[in-house]
PDB file of C-alpha atoms and ligand atoms in Angstrom:
ATOM      1  CA  MET Z   1       0.000   0.000   0.000  1.00 88.00           C
ATOM      2  CA  TYR Z   2       2.875   2.352   0.891  1.00 93.00           C
ATOM      3  CA  THR Z   3       4.525   2.046  -2.548  1.00 96.00           C
ATOM      4  CA  TRP Z   4       1.198   2.582  -4.321  1.00 97.00           C
ATOM      5  CA  ALA Z   5       0.376   5.622  -2.189  1.00 97.00           C
ATOM      6  CA  VAL Z   6       3.732   7.296  -3.024  1.00 97.00           C
ATOM      7  CA  PHE Z   7       3.468   6.230  -6.690  1.00 98.00           C
ATOM      8  CA  LEU Z   8      -0.001   7.830  -7.039  1.00 98.00           C
ATOM      9  CA  HIS Z   9       1.087  10.851  -4.971  1.00 98.00           C
ATOM     10  CA  LEU Z  10       3.925  11.476  -7.435  1.00 98.00           C
ATOM     11  CA  ILE Z  11       1.645  11.071 -10.484  1.00 98.00           C
ATOM     12  CA  PHE Z  12      -0.653  13.775  -9.066  1.00 98.00           C
ATOM     13  CA  VAL Z  13       2.355  15.980  -8.244  1.00 97.00           C
ATOM     14  CA  THR Z  14       3.814  15.669 -11.754  1.00 97.00           C
ATOM     15  CA  PHE Z  15       0.451  16.469 -13.350  1.00 97.00           C
ATOM     16  CA  TRP Z  16      -0.105  19.598 -11.267  1.00 97.00           C
ATOM     17  CA  LEU Z  17       3.446  20.997 -11.162  1.00 96.00           C
ATOM     18  CA  GLY Z  18       4.163  19.895 -14.744  1.00 96.00           C
ATOM     19  CA  GLY Z  19       0.990  21.621 -15.948  1.00 95.00           C
ATOM     20  CA  MET Z  20       1.972  24.855 -14.238  1.00 95.00           C
ATOM     21  CA  LEU Z  21       5.549  24.763 -15.561  1.00 95.00           C
ATOM     22  CA  PHE Z  22       4.221  23.991 -19.059  1.00 95.00           C
ATOM     23  CA  THR Z  23       1.873  26.988 -18.814  1.00 91.00           C
ATOM     24  CA  VAL Z  24       4.632  29.400 -17.778  1.00 90.00           C
ATOM     25  CA  ALA Z  25       7.384  28.054 -20.050  1.00 92.00           C
ATOM     26  CA  VAL Z  26       5.425  27.044 -23.175  1.00 92.00           C
ATOM     27  CA  LEU Z  27       1.821  28.190 -23.289  1.00 90.00           C
ATOM     28  CA  VAL Z  28       2.144  31.821 -22.196  1.00 87.00           C
ATOM     29  CA  PRO Z  29       5.149  32.614 -24.494  1.00 89.00           C
ATOM     30  CA  ALA Z  30       3.466  30.730 -27.398  1.00 88.00           C
ATOM     31  CA  THR Z  31       0.343  32.896 -27.173  1.00 85.00           C
ATOM     32  CA  ARG Z  32       2.260  36.191 -27.374  1.00 84.00           C
ATOM     33  CA  LYS Z  33       2.482  36.279 -31.188  1.00 84.00           C
ATOM     34  CA  LYS Z  34       0.501  34.181 -33.708  1.00 83.00           C
ATOM     35  CA  LEU Z  35      -2.064  32.941 -31.200  1.00 83.00           C
ATOM     36  CA  ALA Z  36      -2.527  36.349 -29.545  1.00 81.00           C
ATOM     37  CA  PRO Z  37      -5.995  37.045 -31.072  1.00 81.00           C
ATOM     38  CA  GLN Z  38      -7.379  33.784 -29.607  1.00 82.00           C
ATOM     39  CA  LYS Z  39      -5.625  34.202 -26.279  1.00 80.00           C
ATOM     40  CA  GLY Z  40      -8.829  34.826 -24.272  1.00 79.00           C
ATOM     41  CA  LEU Z  41     -10.618  31.787 -25.730  1.00 84.00           C
ATOM     42  CA  LEU Z  42      -7.511  29.601 -25.448  1.00 86.00           C
ATOM     43  CA  PHE Z  43      -6.946  30.469 -21.796  1.00 84.00           C
ATOM     44  CA  THR Z  44     -10.626  30.003 -20.943  1.00 85.00           C
ATOM     45  CA  GLU Z  45     -10.736  26.546 -22.572  1.00 90.00           C
ATOM     46  CA  LEU Z  46      -7.359  25.226 -21.384  1.00 91.00           C
ATOM     47  CA  GLY Z  47      -7.515  27.006 -18.024  1.00 89.00           C
ATOM     48  CA  THR Z  48     -10.986  25.663 -17.198  1.00 91.00           C
ATOM     49  CA  ARG Z  49      -9.977  22.103 -18.070  1.00 95.00           C
ATOM     50  CA  PHE Z  50      -6.687  22.255 -16.157  1.00 95.00           C
ATOM     51  CA  SER Z  51      -8.320  23.882 -13.153  1.00 95.00           C
ATOM     52  CA  ARG Z  52     -11.155  21.307 -13.057  1.00 96.00           C
ATOM     53  CA  LEU Z  53      -8.622  18.439 -13.005  1.00 97.00           C
ATOM     54  CA  SER Z  54      -6.434  20.255 -10.445  1.00 97.00           C
ATOM     55  CA  TRP Z  55      -9.348  20.563  -8.011  1.00 97.00           C
ATOM     56  CA  ILE Z  56      -9.930  16.808  -8.345  1.00 98.00           C
ATOM     57  CA  ILE Z  57      -6.228  16.229  -7.732  1.00 98.00           C
ATOM     58  CA  PHE Z  58      -5.870  18.438  -4.597  1.00 98.00           C
ATOM     59  CA  PRO Z  59      -7.906  16.155  -2.268  1.00 98.00           C
ATOM     60  CA  LEU Z  60      -6.204  13.125  -3.862  1.00 98.00           C
ATOM     61  CA  LEU Z  61      -2.789  14.614  -2.960  1.00 98.00           C
ATOM     62  CA  LEU Z  62      -3.978  14.942   0.634  1.00 97.00           C
ATOM     63  CA  LEU Z  63      -5.366  11.409   0.648  1.00 97.00           C
ATOM     64  CA  THR Z  64      -2.276   9.748  -0.889  1.00 98.00           C
ATOM     65  CA  GLY Z  65      -0.019  11.918   1.337  1.00 97.00           C
ATOM     66  CA  PHE Z  66      -1.761  10.651   4.471  1.00 96.00           C
ATOM     67  CA  ALA Z  67      -1.798   7.094   3.089  1.00 96.00           C
ATOM     68  CA  ALA Z  68       2.002   7.403   2.647  1.00 96.00           C
ATOM     69  CA  LEU Z  69       2.288   8.544   6.284  1.00 95.00           C
ATOM     70  CA  ILE Z  70       0.348   5.511   7.474  1.00 95.00           C
ATOM     71  CA  GLY Z  71       2.451   3.344   5.122  1.00 95.00           C
ATOM     72  CA  ARG Z  72       5.607   4.764   6.712  1.00 93.00           C
ATOM     73  CA  GLY Z  73       4.424   3.353  10.010  1.00 94.00           C
ATOM     74  CA  PHE Z  74       2.834   6.400  11.669  1.00 94.00           C
ATOM     75  CA  SER Z  75      -0.520   5.469  13.196  1.00 93.00           C
ATOM     76  CA  ALA Z  76      -3.499   7.844  12.922  1.00 92.00           C
ATOM     77  CA  GLU Z  77      -3.178   8.350  16.693  1.00 93.00           C
ATOM     78  CA  THR Z  78       0.475   9.457  16.334  1.00 94.00           C
ATOM     79  CA  ILE Z  79      -0.332  11.810  13.430  1.00 93.00           C
ATOM     80  CA  PHE Z  80      -3.023  13.584  15.455  1.00 91.00           C
ATOM     81  CA  SER Z  81      -0.859  13.946  18.572  1.00 94.00           C
ATOM     82  CA  ALA Z  82       0.925  17.267  19.305  1.00 92.00           C
ATOM     83  CA  ASN Z  83       4.275  15.442  19.837  1.00 93.00           C
ATOM     84  CA  PHE Z  84       4.398  14.305  16.222  1.00 94.00           C
ATOM     85  CA  TRP Z  85       4.268  17.892  14.914  1.00 94.00           C
ATOM     86  CA  ASN Z  86       7.156  18.908  17.209  1.00 95.00           C
ATOM     87  CA  THR Z  87       9.562  16.390  15.643  1.00 94.00           C
ATOM     88  CA  LEU Z  88      11.826  17.359  12.710  1.00 93.00           C
ATOM     89  CA  TYR Z  89       9.726  15.188  10.380  1.00 94.00           C
ATOM     90  CA  GLY Z  90       6.439  16.582  11.722  1.00 95.00           C
ATOM     91  CA  GLY Z  91       7.756  20.166  11.460  1.00 94.00           C
ATOM     92  CA  ARG Z  92       8.730  19.711   7.819  1.00 94.00           C
ATOM     93  CA  LEU Z  93       5.382  18.103   7.075  1.00 95.00           C
ATOM     94  CA  MET Z  94       3.658  21.031   8.781  1.00 96.00           C
ATOM     95  CA  GLY Z  95       5.625  23.471   6.574  1.00 95.00           C
ATOM     96  CA  LYS Z  96       4.472  21.491   3.570  1.00 96.00           C
ATOM     97  CA  LEU Z  97       0.851  21.532   4.728  1.00 97.00           C
ATOM     98  CA  TYR Z  98       0.923  25.297   5.453  1.00 97.00           C
ATOM     99  CA  LEU Z  99       2.172  25.936   1.917  1.00 97.00           C
ATOM    100  CA  PHE Z 100      -0.412  23.482   0.589  1.00 97.00           C
ATOM    101  CA  GLY Z 101      -3.169  25.485   2.364  1.00 98.00           C
ATOM    102  CA  LEU Z 102      -1.813  28.774   0.998  1.00 98.00           C
ATOM    103  CA  MET Z 103      -1.657  27.251  -2.485  1.00 97.00           C
ATOM    104  CA  LEU Z 104      -5.326  26.172  -2.194  1.00 97.00           C
ATOM    105  CA  ILE Z 105      -6.407  29.718  -1.253  1.00 98.00           C
ATOM    106  CA  LEU Z 106      -4.422  31.316  -4.104  1.00 97.00           C
ATOM    107  CA  SER Z 107      -5.635  28.671  -6.580  1.00 96.00           C
ATOM    108  CA  GLY Z 108      -9.228  29.409  -5.546  1.00 97.00           C
ATOM    109  CA  ILE Z 109      -8.751  33.154  -6.109  1.00 97.00           C
ATOM    110  CA  HIS Z 110      -6.936  32.527  -9.413  1.00 95.00           C
ATOM    111  CA  ASP Z 111      -9.236  29.822 -10.833  1.00 94.00           C
ATOM    112  CA  PHE Z 112     -12.670  31.047  -9.764  1.00 94.00           C
ATOM    113  CA  TRP Z 113     -12.336  34.831  -9.787  1.00 95.00           C
ATOM    114  CA  LEU Z 114      -9.279  36.468 -11.409  1.00 95.00           C
ATOM    115  CA  GLY Z 115      -8.659  33.969 -14.251  1.00 90.00           C
ATOM    116  CA  PRO Z 116     -12.223  33.774 -15.634  1.00 89.00           C
ATOM    117  CA  LYS Z 117     -12.652  37.552 -15.271  1.00 92.00           C
ATOM    118  CA  ALA Z 118      -9.375  38.325 -17.115  1.00 89.00           C
ATOM    119  CA  ALA Z 119     -10.209  35.864 -19.928  1.00 82.00           C
ATOM    120  CA  ARG Z 120     -13.705  37.382 -20.333  1.00 86.00           C
ATOM    121  CA  LEU Z 121     -12.300  40.911 -20.439  1.00 89.00           C
ATOM    122  CA  MET Z 122      -9.719  39.867 -23.064  1.00 83.00           C
ATOM    123  CA  ASP Z 123     -12.589  38.881 -25.360  1.00 79.00           C
ATOM    124  CA  VAL Z 124     -15.051  41.666 -24.546  1.00 86.00           C
ATOM    125  CA  GLU Z 125     -12.821  44.721 -24.096  1.00 88.00           C
ATOM    126  CA  PRO Z 126      -9.240  43.853 -25.142  1.00 82.00           C
ATOM    127  CA  GLY Z 127      -6.682  46.589 -24.705  1.00 84.00           C
ATOM    128  CA  THR Z 128      -8.452  48.547 -21.954  1.00 92.00           C
ATOM    129  CA  GLN Z 129      -6.585  49.421 -18.772  1.00 94.00           C
ATOM    130  CA  LYS Z 130      -8.978  47.332 -16.692  1.00 93.00           C
ATOM    131  CA  THR Z 131      -8.243  44.257 -18.829  1.00 93.00           C
ATOM    132  CA  GLN Z 132      -4.486  44.814 -18.581  1.00 92.00           C
ATOM    133  CA  ARG Z 133      -4.762  45.176 -14.809  1.00 95.00           C
ATOM    134  CA  TYR Z 134      -6.683  41.918 -14.427  1.00 94.00           C
ATOM    135  CA  ARG Z 135      -4.296  40.090 -16.774  1.00 90.00           C
ATOM    136  CA  LYS Z 136      -1.265  41.282 -14.838  1.00 93.00           C
ATOM    137  CA  VAL Z 137      -2.659  40.396 -11.399  1.00 96.00           C
ATOM    138  CA  THR Z 138      -3.905  36.989 -12.663  1.00 93.00           C
ATOM    139  CA  SER Z 139      -0.554  36.045 -14.139  1.00 90.00           C
ATOM    140  CA  TRP Z 140       1.310  37.191 -10.990  1.00 94.00           C
ATOM    141  CA  VAL Z 141      -0.962  35.116  -8.741  1.00 96.00           C
ATOM    142  CA  GLY Z 142      -0.284  32.152 -11.081  1.00 93.00           C
ATOM    143  CA  ARG Z 143       3.486  32.716 -10.838  1.00 93.00           C
ATOM    144  CA  ILE Z 144       3.379  33.019  -7.043  1.00 96.00           C
ATOM    145  CA  ASN Z 145       1.403  29.775  -6.923  1.00 95.00           C
ATOM    146  CA  LEU Z 146       4.071  28.066  -9.011  1.00 95.00           C
ATOM    147  CA  LEU Z 147       6.733  29.299  -6.554  1.00 97.00           C
ATOM    148  CA  ILE Z 148       4.659  27.945  -3.660  1.00 97.00           C
ATOM    149  CA  GLY Z 149       4.401  24.620  -5.542  1.00 97.00           C
ATOM    150  CA  LEU Z 150       8.211  24.530  -5.818  1.00 97.00           C
ATOM    151  CA  GLY Z 151       8.428  25.347  -2.094  1.00 96.00           C
ATOM    152  CA  ILE Z 152       6.162  22.374  -1.352  1.00 97.00           C
ATOM    153  CA  LEU Z 153       8.440  20.248  -3.526  1.00 96.00           C
ATOM    154  CA  TYR Z 154      11.460  21.383  -1.504  1.00 95.00           C
ATOM    155  CA  PHE Z 155       9.740  20.466   1.797  1.00 93.00           C
ATOM    156  CA  ALA Z 156       8.718  17.114   0.273  1.00 95.00           C
ATOM    157  CA  VAL Z 157      12.307  16.304  -0.709  1.00 95.00           C
ATOM    158  CA  THR Z 158      13.729  17.256   2.725  1.00 94.00           C
ATOM    159  CA  LEU Z 159      10.899  15.332   4.410  1.00 92.00           C
ATOM    160  CA  VAL Z 160      12.204  11.933   3.354  1.00 90.00           C
ATOM    161  CA  ARG Z 161      15.942  12.680   3.738  1.00 88.00           C
TER     162      ARG Z 161
HETATM  163  C1  HEM M 201       0.959  20.218  -4.121  1.00 71.42           C
HETATM  164  C2  HEM M 201       1.095  19.471  -3.082  1.00 71.42           C
HETATM  165  C3  HEM M 201       2.178  18.442  -2.913  1.00 71.42           C
HETATM  166  C4  HEM M 201       3.349  18.245  -3.594  1.00 71.42           C
HETATM  167  C5  HEM M 201       3.905  19.069  -4.752  1.00 71.42           C
HETATM  168  C6  HEM M 201       3.997  17.095  -3.016  1.00 71.42           C
HETATM  169  C7  HEM M 201       5.176  16.551  -3.450  1.00 71.42           C
HETATM  170  C8  HEM M 201       5.764  15.409  -2.941  1.00 71.42           C
HETATM  171  C9  HEM M 201       6.936  14.757  -3.474  1.00 71.42           C
HETATM  172  C10 HEM M 201       7.702  15.205  -4.722  1.00 71.42           C
HETATM  173  C11 HEM M 201       7.237  13.717  -2.672  1.00 71.42           C
HETATM  174  C12 HEM M 201       8.391  12.736  -2.845  1.00 71.42           C
HETATM  175  C13 HEM M 201       9.602  13.208  -2.078  1.00 71.42           C
HETATM  176  C14 HEM M 201      10.797  12.321  -2.328  1.00 71.42           C
HETATM  177  O1  HEM M 201      10.664  11.104  -2.401  1.00 71.42           O
HETATM  178  O2  HEM M 201      11.900  12.892  -2.461  1.00 71.42           O
HETATM  179  C15 HEM M 201       6.252  13.701  -1.614  1.00 71.42           C
HETATM  180  C16 HEM M 201       6.254  12.813  -0.569  1.00 71.42           C
HETATM  181  C17 HEM M 201       5.365  12.879   0.495  1.00 71.42           C
HETATM  182  N1  HEM M 201       4.260  13.697   0.602  1.00 71.42           N
HETATM  183 FE1  HEM M 201       3.693  15.116  -0.698  1.00 71.42          FE
HETATM  184  N2  HEM M 201       3.223  16.633  -1.980  1.00 71.42           N
HETATM  185  C18 HEM M 201       2.116  17.442  -1.885  1.00 71.42           C
HETATM  186  C19 HEM M 201       1.091  17.331  -0.979  1.00 71.42           C
HETATM  187  C20 HEM M 201       1.116  16.520   0.128  1.00 71.42           C
HETATM  188  C21 HEM M 201       0.129  16.509   1.148  1.00 71.42           C
HETATM  189  C22 HEM M 201      -1.126  17.382   1.172  1.00 71.42           C
HETATM  190  C23 HEM M 201       0.515  15.605   2.078  1.00 71.42           C
HETATM  191  C24 HEM M 201      -0.275  15.319   3.302  1.00 71.42           C
HETATM  192  C25 HEM M 201       0.076  14.606   4.259  1.00 71.42           C
HETATM  193  C26 HEM M 201       1.769  15.009   1.631  1.00 71.42           C
HETATM  194  C27 HEM M 201       2.514  14.044   2.288  1.00 71.42           C
HETATM  195  C28 HEM M 201       3.650  13.430   1.800  1.00 71.42           C
HETATM  196  C29 HEM M 201       4.401  12.383   2.491  1.00 71.42           C
HETATM  197  C30 HEM M 201       4.084  11.809   3.858  1.00 71.42           C
HETATM  198  C31 HEM M 201       5.474  12.039   1.683  1.00 71.42           C
HETATM  199  C32 HEM M 201       6.573  11.025   1.985  1.00 71.42           C
HETATM  200  C33 HEM M 201       6.289   9.741   1.280  1.00 71.42           C
HETATM  201  C34 HEM M 201       7.410   8.752   1.582  1.00 71.42           C
HETATM  202  O3  HEM M 201       7.367   8.202   2.666  1.00 71.42           O
HETATM  203  O4  HEM M 201       8.271   8.552   0.730  1.00 71.42           O
HETATM  204  N3  HEM M 201       2.099  15.599   0.430  1.00 71.42           N
HETATM  205  N4  HEM M 201       5.367  14.734  -1.807  1.00 71.42           N
END
């Protein structure tokens, strides 16, 4: 069970982090020139699909993460005791969970408010200051979320070493 939990955990991680890195490194630069006129539509379609899958994956990350903890030999009783969170392992896991919580809040703001609003404005009133403002804030929230994702990755790597 332990191996399967970590295996699935890593598949979910690669999907989510890989999707964000792909967006920043490939999708956004690719839509600056030839695809610029369809940018709003493209981001609405791809963004909605990616976000829908991400919100399915977030609880699965939590589930497989806790399954890995149990697989490592920590009982549910240990995990919910204060002593566990005061150990080096527990502290690192707590750091990871704090960042995970922050990432969920920022993803919510990005996926359900800023992103859809910016994409709609790009289609309805492209070029206005309001549209530019929403685009800028949306893409910065996305970038910050990617940084948080990399922070989670760092905690995850130190967790097991
Ligand atoms: C976006 C969120 C997350 C990311 C990017 C992430 C990433 C990772 C990665 C890359 C590893 C493998 C580390 C290695 O072998 O070097 C890992 C392991 C682990 N993760 Fe996560 N994780 C996330 C969420 C969670 C959550 C919510 C939990 C909740 C408990 C969790 C618990 C664990 C545990 C316990 C391990 C160690 C598994 C082992 O024993 O090898 N993770 N995580």
